[in-house]
Each structure stands twice: as structure tokens, then as C-alpha cells.
Amino acid sequence: MGSWHILGAGSLGSLWATRLAQAGLPVQLILRNRSRLEAYRQAGGLTLIEPHQQQLFPIPAQTPEERAPIQRLLVACKAYDAAPAVAQVAHRLLPGAEVLLLQNGLGSQDEVAASLPQARCIFASSTEGAFLQADFQVVYAGRGHTWLGDAAGGPAPAWLEQLSQAQIAHDWSLNILSRLWRKLAINCAINPLTVLHDCRNGGLNDHADEVASLCEELQRLLLHCKQPEAAHNLQDEVQRVIRATANNFSSMYQDVRQGRRTEVAYLLGYACRQADALHVPVPQLQQVHERILTLLQSRGLPSH
Ligand code: NAD
Ligand code: KPL
């Protein structure tokens, strides 16, 4: 069935690459440039770190300039890097190639799909947790689930069987956009407020009114976007997530704290742009968005 090409050897890309390799499936990593490739070769491969074991996988790697054609590409970059990264390898995609997009939020998937009319783009929404302990060393921090689907319809791909072999817990979703919208709404109700109030997710219990008014606006927006399933009981779900992750720092909080670029443009930014386009009033969301952009600017971080 051909090799898995994985674009981006960060947290999630390394997690997928090592599990596919562990199952004996052919994998090729695509790294940014020759100096990353050199650093990777020095490391001897990717290391997967789990609670009671760690294992090194000497997975072959290449740069985007390599010429070998690509049938199946897993894009594991951040949302803001996805389209430019795909552009570097677009000429290598075979007719009918499949491109899996692991990005959180919305907007980046459409950017990629618009640039690849010849490919089948499959969107994913994942609750897996992974982080890099060092370059090319990935810690599998929390087992989760990944939903995959084709917003344009069509059958489930035969290679889903390979994900089962690799023990990547997954389901084929007939409404992947609804899943992505639901996750986006939850992230929009929690993540920016944790940054603005400098708190763990559980700290938002002290700001329940603010969370509730964001949920109300997000629910209205989802209904206008024709996503009733994603809108259903949003506030209860947000409260459940806050309780379940009370002790955690949100991903946006961690990005800001570590001086990393955030995916805000594909979360709150996307929600505000959709609200604008559909003339849905979302004053609290817009105010939180502006406050976040100001905070990012004050820290010298990109606001897009
Ligand atoms: P990451 O920053 O750890 O990894 C991204 C990698 O892509 C980096 O190694 C970067 O160097 C690489 N990259 C960027 N541009 C490239 C290019 N042109 N060519 C080759 N490589 C390139 O990010 P991540 O945490 O793995 O997140 C990826 C996506 O998955 C994000 O949208 C994130 O929100 C989502 N996600 C992550 C997790 C998680 O636990 N880490 C869970 C769910 C969803
Ligand atoms: O996904 C999350 C994140 O931190 O990005 C949760 C824990 C759901 C908070 O929105």
C-alpha cells in the first residue's frame, strides 16, 4: 500500500511515525532542511518514551527536495505551517494522493485543500497528548482518540486497517467538520481565558460568568454555521472538560509561557472571522480575541 510520508517530526508527527514503525509499516520522515536532517542522523532516529519503556526507531528521513513520489502524506505541522510545508512537497504528490491533516482548529485544512485540487484531503481531530522532551524524543503523555473524515464525502480508506495495526485508536467520522468545530469551540471557551487570567484550566471556576457568556456566543455561532451537533450542550461539555483537566495548563497557556507562536488565528481568529462573515454578534469573543492579540504583541509573539 506504499509508504507513509510524515511531514514534520514534532510531537504528534513523531508519535504517529514511531507507532507505525513499531507495527512494521514503511515510514519516511520529511524534515525541514539539510541541517535538521543532519541533526536527526546524529540522534540515530526517533525515540518514543512511554511510562515504563523507551525505544529508538531509526526511521528513514529526507528533506522536501527528495524526488521520490508520495502517495500518502501525513501533515503534522502546526496549523500556521501546514500550507507552506505542503507547498514544498506538492510537486511530489501522485495523482489521487491522500493528504491527512492533523491540525487543530479550522482554516488551515481549507488552505491546504485549496492548493491541492488533485489530492484527497482527510481531516483529523485528535485528543492524543504528546510532547517533545528533546529534539526527536517524544513523550506519549496521554492516550486519546483520533477521528478522521473527508469533508467532501467518499468511502473510508483501506489503510485505516494500518492504524489499527499500529494501535492508533481511531474512528472514521461521517461529520468531521462537526468534530473540528466542537473542539474549536471548547478550545475558544477555555484556552484564551487561561492565558488572560494566568491560571490552570480549573482556575476558570472563578470566572464562570465569563466562560458562560463565551459558550453562549459560540453556541449561537455554531448554529449559524449549520453545526447543530457541535452546538449541542456546549456549556455542559466545557464545564466537564474544565473539571476533567482542572490541574492542566491549556495548550495556548503553555505556548505563551514558553514563548512559542500560538494557533490563535485558527481558533479564536477563525471563530471571529466566521462571525463577521455571517453577521453574528459575538462581542465577548471579539473582546477576548483583542485582549489576547494585545497580550501576544506585548510578549513579542506573532498574533496571526
Ligand atoms: P510541534 O510543534 O511539536 O511539531 C510540528 C513540527 O512540524 C515541528 O517539528 C516543525 O519543525 C515541523 N515543521 C514545520 N514546518 C515544516 C516544514 N516546512 N517541513 C518540515 N517540517 C516542518 O506540533 P505538534 O504539537 O505536533 O502539533 C501539530 C498539530 O497537532 C497542531 O495543530 C496541534 O494543535 C495538533 N495537536 C497536537 C497534540 C499534541 O499532543 N501535541 C494533540 C492534538 C492536536
Ligand atoms: O484541548 C485543550 C487544550 O488545552 O488545547 C483542552 C484541554 C480541551 C482545553 O481547551
Tab-separated table of C-alpha atoms in Angstrom, residues 23-211:
chain	number	residue	atom	x	y	z
A	23	ALA	CA	3.907	-2.115	13.667
A	24	GLY	CA	6.433	-2.785	10.885
A	25	LEU	CA	4.829	-0.358	8.425
A	26	PRO	CA	7.013	1.625	6.000
A	27	VAL	CA	7.500	5.253	7.124
A	28	GLN	CA	9.543	8.164	5.727
A	29	LEU	CA	10.006	11.375	7.699
A	30	ILE	CA	10.234	14.666	5.838
A	31	LEU	CA	12.317	17.181	7.795
A	32	ARG	CA	12.593	20.914	7.137
A	33	ASN	CA	16.066	21.078	5.608
A	34	ARG	CA	19.545	19.526	5.460
A	35	SER	CA	20.617	20.796	8.846
A	36	ARG	CA	17.559	19.193	10.545
A	37	LEU	CA	18.297	16.002	8.608
A	38	GLU	CA	21.898	16.082	9.831
A	39	ALA	CA	20.751	16.603	13.459
A	40	TYR	CA	18.287	13.713	13.051
A	41	ARG	CA	21.005	11.412	11.733
A	42	GLN	CA	23.195	12.320	14.719
A	43	ALA	CA	20.301	11.354	17.039
A	44	GLY	CA	20.084	7.965	15.284
A	45	GLY	CA	16.299	8.101	14.906
A	46	LEU	CA	13.137	8.929	16.830
A	47	THR	CA	12.744	7.855	20.444
A	48	LEU	CA	9.267	7.017	21.782
A	49	ILE	CA	9.034	7.431	25.559
A	50	GLU	CA	6.197	5.709	27.409
A	51	PRO	CA	5.726	5.264	31.179
A	52	HIS	CA	7.773	2.085	31.563
A	53	GLN	CA	9.796	1.923	28.397
A	54	GLN	CA	11.556	3.855	25.732
A	55	GLN	CA	12.556	2.716	22.285
A	56	LEU	CA	14.631	4.158	19.450
A	57	PHE	CA	13.280	3.839	15.901
A	58	PRO	CA	15.810	4.502	13.118
A	59	ILE	CA	13.108	5.653	10.689
A	60	PRO	CA	14.454	6.841	7.310
A	61	ALA	CA	14.268	10.590	6.782
A	62	GLN	CA	14.631	13.018	3.881
A	63	THR	CA	14.204	16.691	3.021
A	64	PRO	CA	11.319	18.096	0.918
A	65	GLU	CA	13.725	18.255	-2.077
A	66	GLU	CA	13.935	14.463	-2.352
A	67	ARG	CA	12.320	13.322	-5.623
A	68	ALA	CA	10.521	10.093	-4.680
A	69	PRO	CA	6.759	10.367	-5.299
A	70	ILE	CA	4.295	10.462	-2.405
A	71	GLN	CA	1.002	8.544	-2.288
A	72	ARG	CA	0.044	9.218	1.361
A	73	LEU	CA	1.182	12.294	3.276
A	74	LEU	CA	0.538	12.916	6.966
A	75	VAL	CA	0.874	16.649	7.669
A	76	ALA	CA	1.943	17.010	11.309
A	77	CYS	CA	2.945	20.691	11.405
A	78	LYS	CA	1.242	23.436	13.380
A	79	ALA	CA	-1.799	24.988	11.663
A	80	TYR	CA	0.178	28.095	10.580
A	81	ASP	CA	2.922	25.965	8.968
A	82	ALA	CA	0.678	23.412	7.218
A	83	ALA	CA	0.054	25.143	3.864
A	84	PRO	CA	3.653	26.387	3.327
A	85	ALA	CA	5.042	22.979	4.339
A	86	VAL	CA	2.712	21.135	1.949
A	87	ALA	CA	3.639	23.555	-0.852
A	88	GLN	CA	7.261	22.346	-0.583
A	89	VAL	CA	6.274	18.746	-1.452
A	90	ALA	CA	3.147	19.318	-3.592
A	91	HIS	CA	5.021	18.509	-6.823
A	92	ARG	CA	5.846	15.038	-5.434
A	93	LEU	CA	2.217	14.038	-4.791
A	94	LEU	CA	0.934	11.328	-7.163
A	95	PRO	CA	-2.442	11.844	-8.855
A	96	GLY	CA	-5.091	10.766	-6.344
A	97	ALA	CA	-2.671	11.094	-3.419
A	98	GLU	CA	-4.146	11.267	0.071
A	99	VAL	CA	-3.172	14.039	2.482
A	100	LEU	CA	-4.057	13.660	6.168
A	101	LEU	CA	-4.267	16.902	8.098
A	102	LEU	CA	-3.697	16.623	11.861
A	103	GLN	CA	-4.026	20.339	12.635
A	104	ASN	CA	-6.162	21.609	15.484
A	105	GLY	CA	-8.660	24.407	14.840
A	106	LEU	CA	-10.085	25.311	11.458
A	107	GLY	CA	-8.886	27.227	8.443
A	108	SER	CA	-5.566	25.515	7.756
A	109	GLN	CA	-7.318	22.461	6.285
A	110	ASP	CA	-9.086	24.633	3.691
A	111	GLU	CA	-5.829	26.462	2.901
A	112	VAL	CA	-4.164	23.126	2.103
A	113	ALA	CA	-7.160	21.623	0.279
A	114	ALA	CA	-7.486	24.701	-1.957
A	115	SER	CA	-3.850	24.323	-3.017
A	116	LEU	CA	-4.181	20.590	-3.831
A	117	PRO	CA	-7.171	20.023	-6.118
A	118	GLN	CA	-5.577	16.750	-7.334
A	119	ALA	CA	-5.396	15.178	-3.844
A	120	ARG	CA	-7.913	13.738	-1.397
A	121	CYS	CA	-7.625	15.720	1.841
A	122	ILE	CA	-8.610	13.896	5.006
A	123	PHE	CA	-9.124	15.979	8.129
A	124	ALA	CA	-8.354	14.688	11.619
A	125	SER	CA	-9.266	15.723	15.138
A	126	SER	CA	-7.187	14.191	17.890
A	127	THR	CA	-7.280	14.058	21.686
A	128	GLU	CA	-3.894	12.304	21.922
A	129	GLY	CA	-1.302	14.014	24.114
A	130	ALA	CA	2.386	14.137	23.205
A	131	PHE	CA	5.296	16.482	23.706
A	132	LEU	CA	8.975	16.590	22.803
A	133	GLN	CA	11.316	16.086	25.748
A	134	ALA	CA	14.227	16.925	23.454
A	135	ASP	CA	14.703	17.017	19.690
A	136	PHE	CA	13.458	13.741	18.205
A	137	GLN	CA	12.395	12.342	21.611
A	138	VAL	CA	8.650	12.171	22.016
A	139	VAL	CA	6.820	11.537	25.267
A	140	TYR	CA	3.437	9.825	24.898
A	141	ALA	CA	1.726	11.812	27.637
A	142	GLY	CA	-1.913	10.860	27.293
A	143	ARG	CA	-3.697	8.196	25.312
A	144	GLY	CA	-6.524	9.640	23.289
A	145	HIS	CA	-8.547	9.080	20.189
A	146	THR	CA	-8.354	10.373	16.626
A	147	TRP	CA	-11.334	10.946	14.356
A	148	LEU	CA	-10.671	11.077	10.623
A	149	GLY	CA	-13.039	12.087	7.872
A	150	ASP	CA	-13.430	13.554	4.425
A	151	ALA	CA	-15.446	16.779	4.400
A	152	ALA	CA	-16.120	16.157	0.699
A	153	GLY	CA	-17.557	12.677	1.384
A	154	GLY	CA	-16.381	9.363	-0.045
A	155	PRO	CA	-15.569	5.988	1.473
A	156	ALA	CA	-13.286	5.239	4.417
A	157	PRO	CA	-9.768	4.478	3.118
A	158	ALA	CA	-8.476	0.902	3.216
A	159	TRP	CA	-5.334	1.995	5.147
A	160	LEU	CA	-7.384	2.619	8.321
A	161	GLU	CA	-6.566	-1.038	8.983
A	162	GLN	CA	-2.905	0.000	9.261
A	163	LEU	CA	-3.814	2.454	12.028
A	164	SER	CA	-5.430	-0.430	13.948
A	165	GLN	CA	-2.244	-2.480	13.411
A	166	ALA	CA	-0.250	0.467	14.791
A	167	GLN	CA	-2.613	0.763	17.781
A	168	ILE	CA	-3.607	4.293	16.854
A	169	ALA	CA	-7.108	4.470	18.342
A	170	HIS	CA	-9.331	5.975	15.680
A	171	ASP	CA	-12.744	6.159	14.055
A	172	TRP	CA	-13.890	7.221	10.627
A	173	SER	CA	-16.220	10.173	11.097
A	174	LEU	CA	-19.035	10.981	8.685
A	175	ASN	CA	-19.108	14.530	10.056
A	176	ILE	CA	-15.526	15.522	10.717
A	177	LEU	CA	-16.298	19.247	10.432
A	178	SER	CA	-18.694	18.947	13.350
A	179	ARG	CA	-15.928	17.326	15.452
A	180	LEU	CA	-13.433	20.023	14.493
A	181	TRP	CA	-15.948	22.794	15.251
A	182	ARG	CA	-16.823	21.256	18.624
A	183	LYS	CA	-13.148	21.064	19.628
A	184	LEU	CA	-12.537	24.582	18.329
A	185	ALA	CA	-15.449	25.895	20.423
A	186	ILE	CA	-14.173	24.138	23.565
A	187	ASN	CA	-10.667	25.496	22.966
A	188	CYS	CA	-12.061	29.022	22.380
A	189	ALA	CA	-14.046	28.925	25.637
A	190	ILE	CA	-11.102	27.713	27.738
A	191	ASN	CA	-7.656	28.415	26.300
A	192	PRO	CA	-7.669	32.230	25.871
A	193	LEU	CA	-9.191	32.770	29.330
A	194	THR	CA	-6.479	30.655	30.966
A	195	VAL	CA	-3.894	32.929	29.320
A	196	LEU	CA	-5.685	36.163	30.289
A	197	HIS	CA	-6.264	35.015	33.896
A	198	ASP	CA	-2.877	33.289	34.140
A	199	CYS	CA	-4.376	30.091	35.528
A	200	ARG	CA	-4.784	26.349	35.118
A	201	ASN	CA	-7.986	25.148	33.437
A	202	GLY	CA	-9.574	24.618	36.876
A	203	GLY	CA	-8.904	28.275	37.739
A	204	LEU	CA	-11.716	29.178	35.322
A	205	ASN	CA	-14.192	28.099	38.005
A	206	ASP	CA	-13.518	31.577	39.445
A	207	HIS	CA	-14.591	33.123	36.116
A	208	ALA	CA	-17.744	31.081	35.478
A	209	ASP	CA	-19.750	34.041	34.112
A	210	GLU	CA	-17.126	34.824	31.506
A	211	VAL	CA	-16.959	31.150	30.420
